[in-house]
Amino acid sequence: MNKKFYITTPIYYVNARPHIGHAYTTIACDTIARRQRMMGADTFFLTGTDEHGQKIERAAQAAGKTPQEFTDEVSAQFRALWNRMGITYDDYIRTTDERHIKRVQVLFQHLRDNGYIYKGTYTGQYCVFDELYVDVVGAGAPCPECGRPTETVKEENYFFKLSAFQDKLLQLYTGRPDFIRPDTRRNEVMSFVRSGLRDLSISRSTFSWGIPVPDDPKHVIYVWLDALANYITAIGYGSTHEGAQEAFRRYWPADLQMIGKEIVRFHCVYWPAFLMAAGLPVPKSIVAHGWLLFEESKMSKSRGNIVRAETILDVLGADALRYFLLREIVFGQDGSFSFDALVQRYNSDLANGLGNLASRTLTMITRYFRGEVPYPAAAVSQKAGDNAVAETARTVITDYGDLIDQYQFSRALEVAWSLVAAVDKYIVENEPWALGEKQDEESRSRLATILYTSAEALRIVTALAHPVIPDATSRIWAQLGLGDIRKFPLSDLKWGQLQLGAKLGKVEPVFPRADKSAIERMQNMEEQQRSTVVAPQAEQPAAPTPLVATPAGKPAVSAPDGKISIDDFAKVELRVGQVKTAEKVKGADKLLRLEVDLGTEVRQVVAGIAESYAPEVLIGRKVVIVANLAPRKLRGLESNGMIVAASPEGGKAILASFLEDVPIGTRLK
Ligand code: ME8
């Protein structure tokens, strides 16, 4: 039987829509999965969504939906995006799937039977955003990972004996240097583990959106144990079906688990410890990549600086996004996204590079050889330039393979495109169009050799690039008269396989050039998306506004006596937030820029309260936020929500507040 290859993405949280940060990991995995399939491996590629836990429960509440309705909706958005992008996942796991729920309970029981679970009381701080127990002291103390205020948890919990795995984990990291890649991440993990591991609380009992602990259903299983288990439940762990058990035996351990660098601890410490405790093998390799930055910080919903993949798909197509992300970002490091760079890369490498090479080569074969691959001259009468192209192609095949296998996508593509550049130069130097005007035998033979050489080099780049830009390369392959590229055995790729005399397919351009308006179009599409339903309001100073606002810009329907119905009021989403940072807005006496934690996310709010409050007195204060107000720009800063304050006639604004302590995120109604 063929070698197997099991590859996974993280399963994405459904608290918000997908963006190109999620697409980045998924594209990298899809590229590897496609290459493995072309190399003949029995490949299994898993992705899916992470749907339980307090963060999701609160996000659903904020959206006015039940957690199940909410997660169904967002999970479907992820899936629809991957389908639209042609992501070749073999299974899509949702942690709310019945199969997953049952199998996670089997895992819990398994860990308990093996003596690694005990009951205790947890008192400490918890970061809902990271779904992480953190070692800080004091109510509201900032999370060391993300800086958001933590919440105090005092619960009876089940604990996992993580401390028992310190030595075993260190042995794993030293004995198998490839277990965590790159080395920077491995070193971080090793020093974290060396500093000592404490047992981990693996259940919660103060909310219910999760998988019940077997035999003790008032507890739900800690969302990270639930989520990490997807990698084994999806392929059959814990199932009683013979077929599923067989699949599990075949595919586990995973060959590659790809993640972003912020979830290394969960995957490289907790995950192998859970597996060891269950007596299961650990994955062969966990590879952590860097962050996609936009406007200089990590692209994320909570920062409001996301770019949606759909915008790029609409304007340039999936191949453009795939190529850009893998070519532009040095894998493992952080890299910036910009529409300018995307369009520039698209035009230089795809439209003018590969696209132009394909169309000029194939058009000349059509014109001068009736669309049939020409027979090159015998080797003895070939010129040095012809051989140089063949030699470059041979080196490119080897180097590209080595680089891709080390996940150095950017360098691999650079190498592949060096062949495009070499052939371009070769064509310009040999001027086939001039030879095409001549009918003598020598000119015809020379022309045939040049066009054969160009077409063969084109075939090689096309085969190599297929896993990265599947759509365009499938079309070029068909234009070369070669049929279905997915069936081509990549491991056999070598110079000289182009079939002589074969009839080309219909020649059509694959990458139309993008002009400047493409950048503007994409920017406008994203801008519109950010300002949701309504157009952004004109810039105006934010005076403390009266309590009843019109949500999402729609006028509230008032009764004739000026009163509104309870339904109208219900449209206004008022929530408790906590001020994390506050600062004056330059050049605006009345405005403060605040970052307010709503439990599920941190919002930037610009408020006209600078004359009433010094920024420093606001930090840590709980406030009331109109959470579903359409964003608007004030002095160039986007304000996402409004702080509720009383505004006495001629007096200073007074913030609404509570006498008792209220959890962050609580809705007012
Ligand atoms: O962490 N740059 O889900 P998540 C690069 N549910 N990659 C990014 C990115 C960015 N700006 N933003 C997101 C979770 N990603 C958990 C995982 S797994 C058992 C549970 C990618 O929705 C990257 O792969 O926050 C990152 O690790 C992942 O999305 C986080 O997705």
XYZ file of C-alpha atoms and ligand atoms in Angstrom:
700
model
C 0.000 0.000 0.000
C 1.112 3.581 -0.632
C 2.785 5.631 2.041
C 0.179 7.536 4.077
C 0.256 11.227 4.893
C -2.066 12.747 7.486
C -2.103 16.544 7.710
C -4.232 18.878 9.854
C -4.997 22.581 10.227
C -6.070 23.990 13.596
C -9.837 23.894 13.915
C -10.934 27.508 13.813
C -13.045 29.255 16.432
C -16.467 30.170 15.204
C -16.736 33.368 17.224
C -16.094 35.339 14.052
C -16.007 34.994 10.273
C -12.946 33.604 8.503
C -10.259 35.988 7.255
C -7.059 35.571 5.255
C -5.107 34.648 8.437
C -7.169 31.457 8.600
C -6.874 31.083 4.847
C -3.083 31.259 5.157
C -2.787 28.083 7.261
C -5.432 26.316 5.216
C -3.732 27.194 1.923
C -0.330 26.043 3.194
C -1.847 22.701 4.250
C -3.812 22.351 1.031
C -0.627 22.916 -0.949
C 1.209 20.213 0.996
C -1.747 17.829 0.717
C -1.983 18.340 -3.045
C 1.737 17.783 -3.470
C 1.619 14.611 -1.379
C -1.246 13.274 -3.487
C 0.673 14.043 -6.687
C 3.659 12.206 -5.195
C 1.445 9.166 -4.717
C 0.860 9.303 -0.941
C -2.439 8.132 0.517
C -3.202 11.586 1.880
C -5.757 12.591 4.477
C -6.279 16.303 5.017
C -8.398 17.434 7.955
C -9.808 20.826 8.835
C -12.860 22.004 10.769
C -14.229 24.279 13.451
C -13.861 24.660 17.227
C -17.316 25.409 18.593
C -17.522 24.954 22.356
C -16.441 27.046 25.334
C -17.202 30.264 27.077
C -15.938 32.521 24.308
C -18.311 30.996 21.749
C -21.194 30.911 24.216
C -20.771 34.648 24.790
C -20.384 35.420 21.107
C -23.650 33.591 20.422
C -25.333 35.517 23.195
C -24.037 38.773 21.747
C -25.517 37.793 18.393
C -28.856 37.011 20.050
C -28.702 33.360 18.959
C -28.492 29.999 20.630
C -24.939 28.621 20.612
C -25.992 25.864 18.213
C -27.662 28.255 15.758
C -24.704 30.558 15.942
C -22.062 27.871 15.477
C -24.010 26.252 12.624
C -23.981 29.557 10.817
C -20.333 30.474 11.269
C -19.035 26.949 10.719
C -20.922 26.900 7.415
C -19.230 30.178 6.446
C -15.794 28.643 6.961
C -16.755 25.575 5.001
C -18.289 27.588 2.166
C -15.116 29.639 1.899
C -12.890 26.550 1.723
C -15.206 25.067 -0.904
C -15.140 28.241 -2.935
C -11.347 28.285 -2.757
C -11.144 24.648 -3.870
C -9.496 23.478 -0.625
C -9.152 19.709 -0.939
C -9.930 18.717 2.657
C -10.910 15.077 3.110
C -12.975 15.682 6.226
C -14.422 18.686 8.006
C -14.814 18.094 11.712
C -17.017 20.202 13.955
C -16.628 19.795 17.692
C -20.430 19.805 17.936
C -20.585 16.678 15.720
C -22.143 13.771 17.554
C -19.212 11.524 16.574
C -16.738 13.962 18.125
C -18.712 14.421 21.337
C -18.908 10.686 21.997
C -15.266 10.086 21.193
C -14.048 12.931 23.399
C -15.950 11.319 26.258
C -14.152 8.066 25.462
C -10.832 9.912 25.643
C -11.741 11.518 28.986
C -12.671 8.120 30.369
C -9.481 6.643 28.977
C -7.381 9.291 30.763
C -9.347 8.723 33.952
C -8.939 4.932 33.735
C -5.213 5.400 33.277
C -5.091 7.388 36.529
C -4.298 10.829 35.114
C -7.463 12.639 36.211
C -8.463 13.692 39.718
C -10.949 16.110 41.250
C -9.859 19.325 42.934
C -10.751 22.973 43.320
C -9.388 25.583 40.994
C -9.083 29.132 42.193
C -7.364 31.510 39.885
C -7.552 33.662 36.832
C -8.897 32.587 33.449
C -8.575 34.334 30.092
C -11.763 33.750 28.123
C -10.246 35.102 24.906
C -7.451 32.512 24.941
C -9.535 29.939 26.849
C -6.466 29.644 29.064
C -5.776 29.282 32.795
C -3.205 31.916 33.620
C -0.780 32.374 36.432
C -1.593 35.944 37.458
C -3.023 37.287 40.675
C -6.033 39.519 41.247
C -9.427 40.123 39.677
C -9.053 41.657 36.223
C -5.261 41.155 36.137
C -4.130 41.224 32.495
C -3.590 37.939 30.681
C 0.160 37.430 30.086
C -0.609 36.136 26.576
C -2.989 38.735 25.166
C -3.185 41.521 27.766
C -6.933 41.278 28.180
C -8.375 41.403 31.712
C -8.745 37.927 33.193
C -11.723 36.642 35.150
C -11.584 34.961 38.530
C -12.653 31.327 38.508
C -13.326 29.361 41.673
C -14.759 25.998 40.797
C -14.583 22.369 41.636
C -12.854 20.897 38.591
C -11.301 17.787 37.202
C -7.552 18.049 36.914
C -5.139 16.409 34.517
C -1.761 15.335 35.937
C 0.279 17.421 33.541
C 3.107 17.635 36.081
C 3.744 13.908 35.589
C 4.830 14.582 32.004
C 7.560 17.159 32.428
C 10.457 14.732 31.958
C 8.744 12.714 29.244
C 8.036 15.865 27.253
C 11.614 17.080 27.563
C 12.819 13.683 26.380
C 10.460 13.928 23.427
C 11.751 17.366 22.412
C 15.394 16.343 22.687
C 14.984 12.893 21.184
C 12.955 14.103 18.204
C 14.202 17.489 17.059
C 11.620 17.537 14.251
C 8.695 17.252 16.640
C 8.399 21.053 16.921
C 9.466 23.247 14.043
C 10.959 25.802 13.598
C 13.700 25.732 16.251
C 12.709 29.082 17.752
C 9.369 27.583 18.804
C 11.030 24.409 20.029
C 13.350 26.419 22.258
C 10.453 28.440 23.676
C 8.520 25.296 24.493
C 11.534 23.643 26.084
C 12.171 26.559 28.384
C 8.473 26.726 29.300
C 8.436 23.037 30.227
C 11.772 23.236 32.048
C 10.382 26.003 34.243
C 7.929 23.453 35.685
C 4.483 22.140 34.798
C 1.468 22.366 37.049
C -1.547 20.120 36.784
C -4.191 21.439 34.433
C -7.871 21.972 35.141
C -9.728 20.122 32.391
C -13.354 20.822 33.211
C -15.603 23.789 33.894
C -18.846 23.866 35.813
C -20.051 27.461 35.637
C -21.365 27.315 32.092
C -22.763 24.532 29.983
C -21.710 24.995 26.330
C -19.381 22.042 26.050
C -19.104 18.277 26.153
C -20.381 16.838 29.459
C -17.894 14.882 31.555
C -18.937 11.221 31.459
C -20.855 10.348 34.650
C -20.681 13.916 35.959
C -22.604 16.067 33.488
C -22.606 19.252 35.539
C -19.027 19.617 34.351
C -18.131 20.293 30.729
C -14.768 19.246 29.358
C -12.174 22.043 29.018
C -12.471 23.415 25.508
C -8.815 22.813 24.605
C -8.991 19.122 25.534
C -12.191 18.920 23.487
C -10.641 20.790 20.541
C -7.253 19.063 20.410
C -8.970 15.692 20.434
C -10.481 16.488 17.004
C -7.262 15.344 15.359
C -7.935 11.785 16.503
C -11.736 11.694 16.775
C -12.100 12.691 13.106
C -10.178 9.643 11.928
C -11.943 7.172 14.189
C -10.426 7.186 17.677
C -13.022 6.085 20.231
C -15.366 4.648 17.640
C -16.840 1.190 17.892
C -17.024 0.814 14.108
C -14.459 -1.486 12.563
C -13.933 0.823 9.552
C -13.295 3.854 11.735
C -10.868 1.932 13.948
C -9.047 0.780 10.839
C -8.752 4.386 9.606
C -7.396 5.464 12.971
C -4.776 2.720 12.912
C -3.817 3.695 9.386
C -3.560 7.454 9.711
C -2.508 8.134 13.300
C 0.009 9.525 14.223
C -0.381 12.612 12.056
C 2.556 13.365 9.809
C 2.136 17.120 10.019
C 0.049 19.359 12.262
C 0.241 22.943 11.112
C -0.605 25.795 13.504
C -0.025 29.504 14.069
C 2.652 30.388 16.609
C 0.202 31.596 19.283
C -1.135 28.105 19.960
C 2.183 26.327 20.296
C 1.817 25.648 24.019
C -1.497 23.858 23.569
C -0.171 21.719 20.723
C 3.356 21.029 21.881
C 2.816 20.642 25.651
C -0.788 19.759 26.477
C -1.516 17.725 23.338
C 1.444 15.292 23.510
C 0.855 14.942 27.273
C -2.810 13.988 26.702
C -1.746 11.491 24.041
C 0.955 9.935 26.205
C -1.510 9.652 29.080
C -3.904 7.828 26.768
C -1.093 5.542 25.615
C -1.220 6.892 22.064
C 1.673 7.929 19.829
C 2.352 11.647 19.435
C 2.291 13.378 16.020
C 5.428 13.227 13.903
C 5.735 16.955 13.499
C 4.084 20.177 14.621
C 4.959 23.151 12.476
C 4.152 26.666 13.658
C 4.059 29.527 11.211
C 4.147 33.258 11.897
C 1.410 35.839 11.739
C -0.086 37.640 8.854
C 0.021 41.305 9.749
C -2.209 44.015 8.392
C -1.656 47.676 9.169
C 1.307 46.563 11.269
C -0.424 44.284 13.738
C -1.665 40.712 13.794
C -4.700 40.368 11.615
C -7.548 39.468 13.944
C -11.203 40.140 14.407
C -10.697 41.705 17.818
C -8.353 44.325 16.352
C -10.795 44.977 13.534
C -7.980 44.816 10.959
C -9.028 41.783 8.989
C -9.085 41.263 5.238
C -11.605 38.777 3.934
C -10.515 36.197 1.403
C -13.747 36.694 -0.554
C -12.691 40.168 -1.671
C -9.491 38.829 -3.212
C -11.313 35.873 -4.760
C -13.830 38.223 -6.392
C -11.182 40.456 -7.940
C -8.115 38.277 -8.603
C -9.129 34.670 -7.886
C -7.935 32.020 -5.447
C -4.627 31.333 -7.189
C -3.565 34.943 -6.704
C -4.185 34.754 -2.950
C -2.480 31.364 -2.639
C 0.575 32.403 -4.621
C 0.914 35.722 -2.838
C 0.724 34.301 0.690
C 3.167 31.499 0.015
C 5.598 33.552 -2.096
C 5.593 36.771 -0.101
C 5.789 35.509 3.477
C 8.861 33.682 4.691
C 7.224 30.673 6.260
C 7.707 30.674 10.027
C 8.090 34.452 10.219
C 5.498 37.213 10.434
C 4.681 38.918 7.152
C 2.590 41.868 6.068
C -0.378 41.859 3.794
C -1.167 44.814 1.569
C -3.350 45.143 -1.491
C -0.558 46.994 -3.313
C 1.914 44.175 -2.744
C -0.701 41.598 -3.750
C -1.415 43.275 -7.080
C 2.253 43.916 -7.748
C 3.145 40.271 -7.110
C 0.192 39.091 -9.173
C 1.204 41.204 -12.147
C 4.932 40.519 -12.022
C 4.942 36.780 -11.315
C 1.596 35.525 -12.567
C 0.315 37.824 -15.329
C 3.708 38.867 -16.784
C 5.599 35.802 -15.578
C 3.958 32.408 -15.893
C 0.845 33.651 -17.716
C 2.850 35.453 -20.358
C 5.250 32.532 -20.837
C 2.308 30.191 -21.372
C 0.450 32.416 -23.782
C 3.446 33.409 -25.932
C 4.781 29.829 -26.165
C 1.435 28.202 -26.866
C 0.316 30.918 -29.281
C 3.486 30.538 -31.353
C 3.103 26.748 -31.448
C -0.454 27.246 -32.648
C 0.581 29.750 -35.262
C 3.753 28.103 -36.597
C 3.057 24.398 -36.016
C -0.748 24.125 -36.344
C -1.036 23.621 -32.593
C 1.123 20.486 -32.431
C 4.128 20.122 -30.134
C 7.086 20.526 -32.528
C 9.922 18.013 -32.854
C 13.198 19.532 -31.642
C 16.383 19.130 -33.645
C 18.578 16.153 -32.781
C 20.676 16.719 -29.681
C 23.867 17.238 -31.703
C 22.490 20.260 -33.511
C 21.089 21.899 -30.389
C 22.657 25.083 -29.107
C 24.149 25.829 -25.735
C 21.127 27.957 -24.808
C 18.757 25.011 -25.342
C 20.815 22.792 -23.086
C 21.151 25.514 -20.489
C 17.354 25.696 -20.163
C 17.156 21.909 -19.778
C 19.929 22.003 -17.190
C 18.211 24.802 -15.226
C 14.985 22.792 -15.275
C 16.751 19.711 -13.857
C 18.240 21.704 -10.988
C 14.930 23.459 -10.331
C 13.083 20.132 -10.009
C 15.477 18.927 -7.299
C 15.857 22.195 -5.401
C 12.151 23.003 -5.483
C 11.302 19.581 -4.047
C 13.840 19.934 -1.232
C 12.595 23.397 -0.303
C 8.898 22.531 -0.387
C 9.557 19.481 1.753
C 11.065 21.823 4.341
C 7.995 24.097 4.003
C 10.127 26.896 2.577
C 7.399 27.904 0.179
C 8.761 31.320 -0.606
C 12.220 30.100 -1.598
C 10.766 27.148 -3.485
C 8.615 29.458 -5.601
C 11.534 31.797 -6.127
C 13.488 28.828 -7.497
C 10.615 27.683 -9.741
C 10.191 31.190 -11.104
C 13.902 31.358 -11.893
C 13.048 28.841 -14.618
C 10.309 31.158 -15.910
C 12.864 33.980 -16.055
C 15.442 31.752 -17.756
C 12.988 30.739 -20.482
C 11.827 34.325 -20.968
C 15.417 35.374 -21.536
C 15.964 32.419 -23.859
C 12.939 33.364 -25.951
C 13.994 37.009 -26.213
C 17.541 36.037 -27.204
C 16.391 33.532 -29.827
C 13.617 35.632 -31.371
C 11.357 32.778 -32.514
C 8.934 35.297 -34.061
C 11.663 36.292 -36.575
C 12.322 32.638 -37.440
C 8.597 32.100 -37.861
C 8.648 34.340 -40.919
C 11.154 32.053 -42.678
C 10.442 28.791 -44.437
C 13.937 27.317 -44.946
C 14.609 24.037 -43.237
C 17.226 25.306 -40.847
C 14.998 28.120 -39.574
C 12.076 25.699 -39.148
C 14.228 23.252 -37.225
C 15.612 26.016 -35.006
C 12.111 27.359 -34.382
C 10.873 23.872 -33.487
C 13.708 23.436 -30.986
C 13.110 26.812 -29.340
C 9.383 26.294 -28.996
C 9.772 22.721 -27.819
C 12.320 23.833 -25.195
C 10.034 26.633 -24.010
C 6.977 24.383 -23.863
C 8.852 21.675 -21.984
C 10.115 24.192 -19.417
C 6.574 25.544 -19.149
C 5.303 22.012 -18.487
C 7.825 21.548 -15.693
C 7.024 24.832 -13.924
C 3.326 24.063 -14.321
C 3.647 20.635 -12.700
C 5.745 21.980 -9.827
C 3.459 24.950 -9.202
C 0.242 22.967 -9.393
C -0.173 22.401 -5.632
C 0.273 26.160 -5.089
C -1.848 27.538 -7.956
C -4.091 24.607 -8.857
C -6.594 26.391 -11.047
C -4.322 28.170 -13.525
C -1.906 25.242 -13.774
C -4.772 22.827 -14.547
C -5.716 25.096 -17.408
C -2.160 25.457 -18.728
C -1.741 21.672 -18.506
C -4.879 21.152 -20.563
C -3.670 23.776 -23.070
C -0.439 21.781 -23.365
C -2.681 18.880 -24.397
C -1.800 16.843 -21.306
C -5.235 16.206 -19.769
C -5.829 16.129 -16.019
C -2.838 17.447 -14.105
C -3.947 15.826 -10.832
C -3.199 12.452 -12.352
C 0.385 13.364 -13.168
C 2.855 11.449 -10.948
C 5.028 14.289 -9.727
C 7.761 12.013 -8.437
C 8.495 11.016 -12.062
C 8.881 14.582 -13.299
C 11.916 15.037 -15.509
C 13.054 16.898 -18.597
C 11.928 15.475 -21.925
C 8.511 14.036 -21.168
C 6.498 16.403 -23.366
C 4.843 14.299 -26.024
C 6.084 15.231 -29.491
C 3.387 15.925 -32.047
C 0.684 16.081 -29.347
C -2.206 18.400 -30.136
C -2.501 21.464 -27.898
C -5.804 22.355 -26.274
C -7.515 25.683 -26.838
C -5.087 28.456 -25.930
C -6.533 31.072 -23.589
C -4.930 33.547 -21.202
C -4.896 32.376 -17.567
C -3.885 35.513 -15.672
C -5.339 38.729 -17.108
C -3.287 41.743 -16.011
C -4.706 43.676 -13.076
C -4.705 47.451 -13.297
C -4.552 49.957 -10.469
C -8.307 50.016 -10.077
C -8.100 46.436 -8.720
C -6.426 47.777 -5.582
C -9.075 50.420 -5.115
C -11.869 47.966 -5.729
C -10.591 45.570 -3.095
C -10.014 48.378 -0.606
C -13.533 49.680 -1.149
C -15.046 46.245 -0.763
C -13.301 45.790 2.583
C -14.186 49.287 3.735
C -17.826 48.650 2.972
C -17.731 45.369 4.802
C -16.252 47.021 7.890
C -18.901 49.657 8.003
C -21.455 46.798 7.868
C -24.985 47.716 6.858
C -24.761 51.482 6.857
C -22.343 53.819 5.171
C -19.882 55.323 7.663
C -21.292 58.453 9.186
C -19.579 61.764 8.587
C -16.735 62.567 10.889
C -18.039 64.493 13.872
C -16.978 64.891 17.476
C -18.584 62.269 19.681
C -20.674 64.095 22.172
C -22.027 61.846 24.894
C -25.098 60.662 23.094
C -28.454 59.875 24.603
C -29.146 56.306 25.615
C -31.473 55.165 22.860
C -29.465 54.943 19.696
C -30.629 53.498 16.405
C -28.844 50.220 15.936
C -27.257 49.442 12.591
C -28.463 52.768 11.248
C -32.052 51.669 10.899
C -34.547 54.099 12.318
C -36.342 52.579 15.286
C -40.018 52.406 14.513
C -41.714 54.640 17.058
C -45.275 54.514 18.250
C -47.290 57.683 17.415
C -46.886 59.066 20.947
C -43.106 58.922 20.572
C -42.786 55.724 22.615
C -40.902 52.713 21.271
C -41.877 49.093 21.599
C -39.939 46.545 23.645
C -38.839 45.032 20.336
C -37.322 48.321 19.317
C -35.470 48.526 22.599
C -34.293 44.924 22.210
C -32.506 45.967 19.052
C -30.079 48.020 21.108
C -27.385 45.736 22.428
C -26.128 47.196 25.678
C -23.244 45.384 27.316
C -20.902 45.709 30.243
C -17.345 46.397 29.134
C -14.130 47.096 30.966
C -11.752 49.848 29.890
C -8.338 48.383 29.118
C -6.519 51.414 27.783
C -7.433 55.074 27.463
C -5.626 57.978 25.830
C -6.322 61.442 24.494
C -6.893 61.808 20.776
C -4.351 64.217 19.327
C -5.854 67.500 18.229
C -9.299 66.774 19.711
C -9.963 68.304 23.150
C -13.111 66.338 23.769
C -12.131 62.880 22.548
C -10.602 59.859 24.235
C -9.576 56.685 22.467
C -10.474 53.666 24.588
C -9.975 49.956 24.236
C -12.879 48.257 25.909
C -13.013 44.538 26.694
C -16.420 42.999 26.041
C -15.439 39.505 27.135
C -15.441 38.091 23.623
C -13.433 40.856 22.027
C -11.699 44.146 22.678
C -13.188 47.120 20.871
C -11.784 50.508 20.033
C -14.259 53.181 21.055
C -13.769 56.908 20.574
C -15.789 58.832 23.146
C -16.397 62.524 23.767
C -15.652 62.387 27.480
C -12.164 63.906 27.650
C -13.450 66.996 29.445
C -15.060 64.859 32.138
C -12.510 62.118 32.731
C -8.720 61.920 32.719
C -7.706 58.821 30.710
C -5.857 57.149 33.596
C -8.892 57.110 35.925
C -10.848 55.104 33.392
C -8.514 52.115 33.174
C -10.124 49.063 34.757
C -13.503 50.806 35.054
C -16.619 48.940 33.984
C -18.781 50.860 31.535
C -21.923 50.341 29.489
C -21.412 50.035 25.749
C -23.874 50.128 22.878
C -22.288 47.111 21.260
C -24.173 46.863 17.979
C -23.755 50.399 16.758
C -22.409 50.664 13.203
C -18.750 51.776 13.255
C -17.984 55.385 12.479
C -14.821 57.382 12.043
C -13.819 60.169 14.385
C -10.623 62.056 13.595
C -9.615 59.145 11.392
C -10.110 56.598 14.186
C -12.758 53.952 13.884
C -15.170 53.879 16.800
C -16.847 50.525 17.322
C -19.640 51.179 19.761
C -20.620 53.961 22.106
C -20.182 54.487 25.820
C -23.372 55.311 27.664
C -23.277 58.429 29.829
C -25.686 60.904 31.335
C -25.291 64.330 29.769
C -26.681 66.981 32.100
C -27.627 70.218 30.335
C -24.510 72.393 30.243
C -22.661 69.983 32.570
C -20.081 67.282 32.170
C -20.803 63.741 31.028
C -21.205 61.127 33.763
C -20.586 57.514 32.845
C -23.274 54.950 33.620
C -21.934 52.437 36.163
C -22.954 49.734 38.630
C -22.873 49.516 42.390
C -22.386 45.741 42.379
C -19.711 43.876 40.462
C -20.965 42.706 37.057
C -19.186 40.233 34.787
C -17.750 41.710 31.611
C -19.925 41.081 28.576
C -23.219 40.928 30.521
C -26.122 42.251 28.483
C -28.374 44.994 29.876
C -32.030 44.501 29.170
O -6.853 29.176 18.032
N -1.867 35.105 10.779
O -8.677 29.131 16.616
P -8.546 30.528 15.837
C -1.605 33.812 10.570
N -9.702 27.157 17.933
N -2.429 32.817 10.923
C -3.580 33.154 11.500
C -3.930 34.503 11.743
C -3.005 35.503 11.351
N -3.237 36.792 11.515
N -5.135 34.521 12.328
C -5.548 33.221 12.443
C -7.881 28.678 17.633
N -4.606 32.399 11.936
C -8.347 27.365 18.207
C -7.486 26.250 17.642
S -6.885 23.663 17.373
C -7.153 22.285 18.245
C -7.846 24.882 18.156
C -4.664 30.938 11.847
O -9.818 30.695 15.096
C -3.470 30.266 12.525
O -3.365 28.948 12.063
O -8.104 31.590 16.743
C -3.899 30.256 13.973
O -3.179 29.336 14.781
C -5.329 29.854 13.811
O -5.774 30.504 12.608
C -6.135 30.307 15.017
O -7.458 30.201 14.734
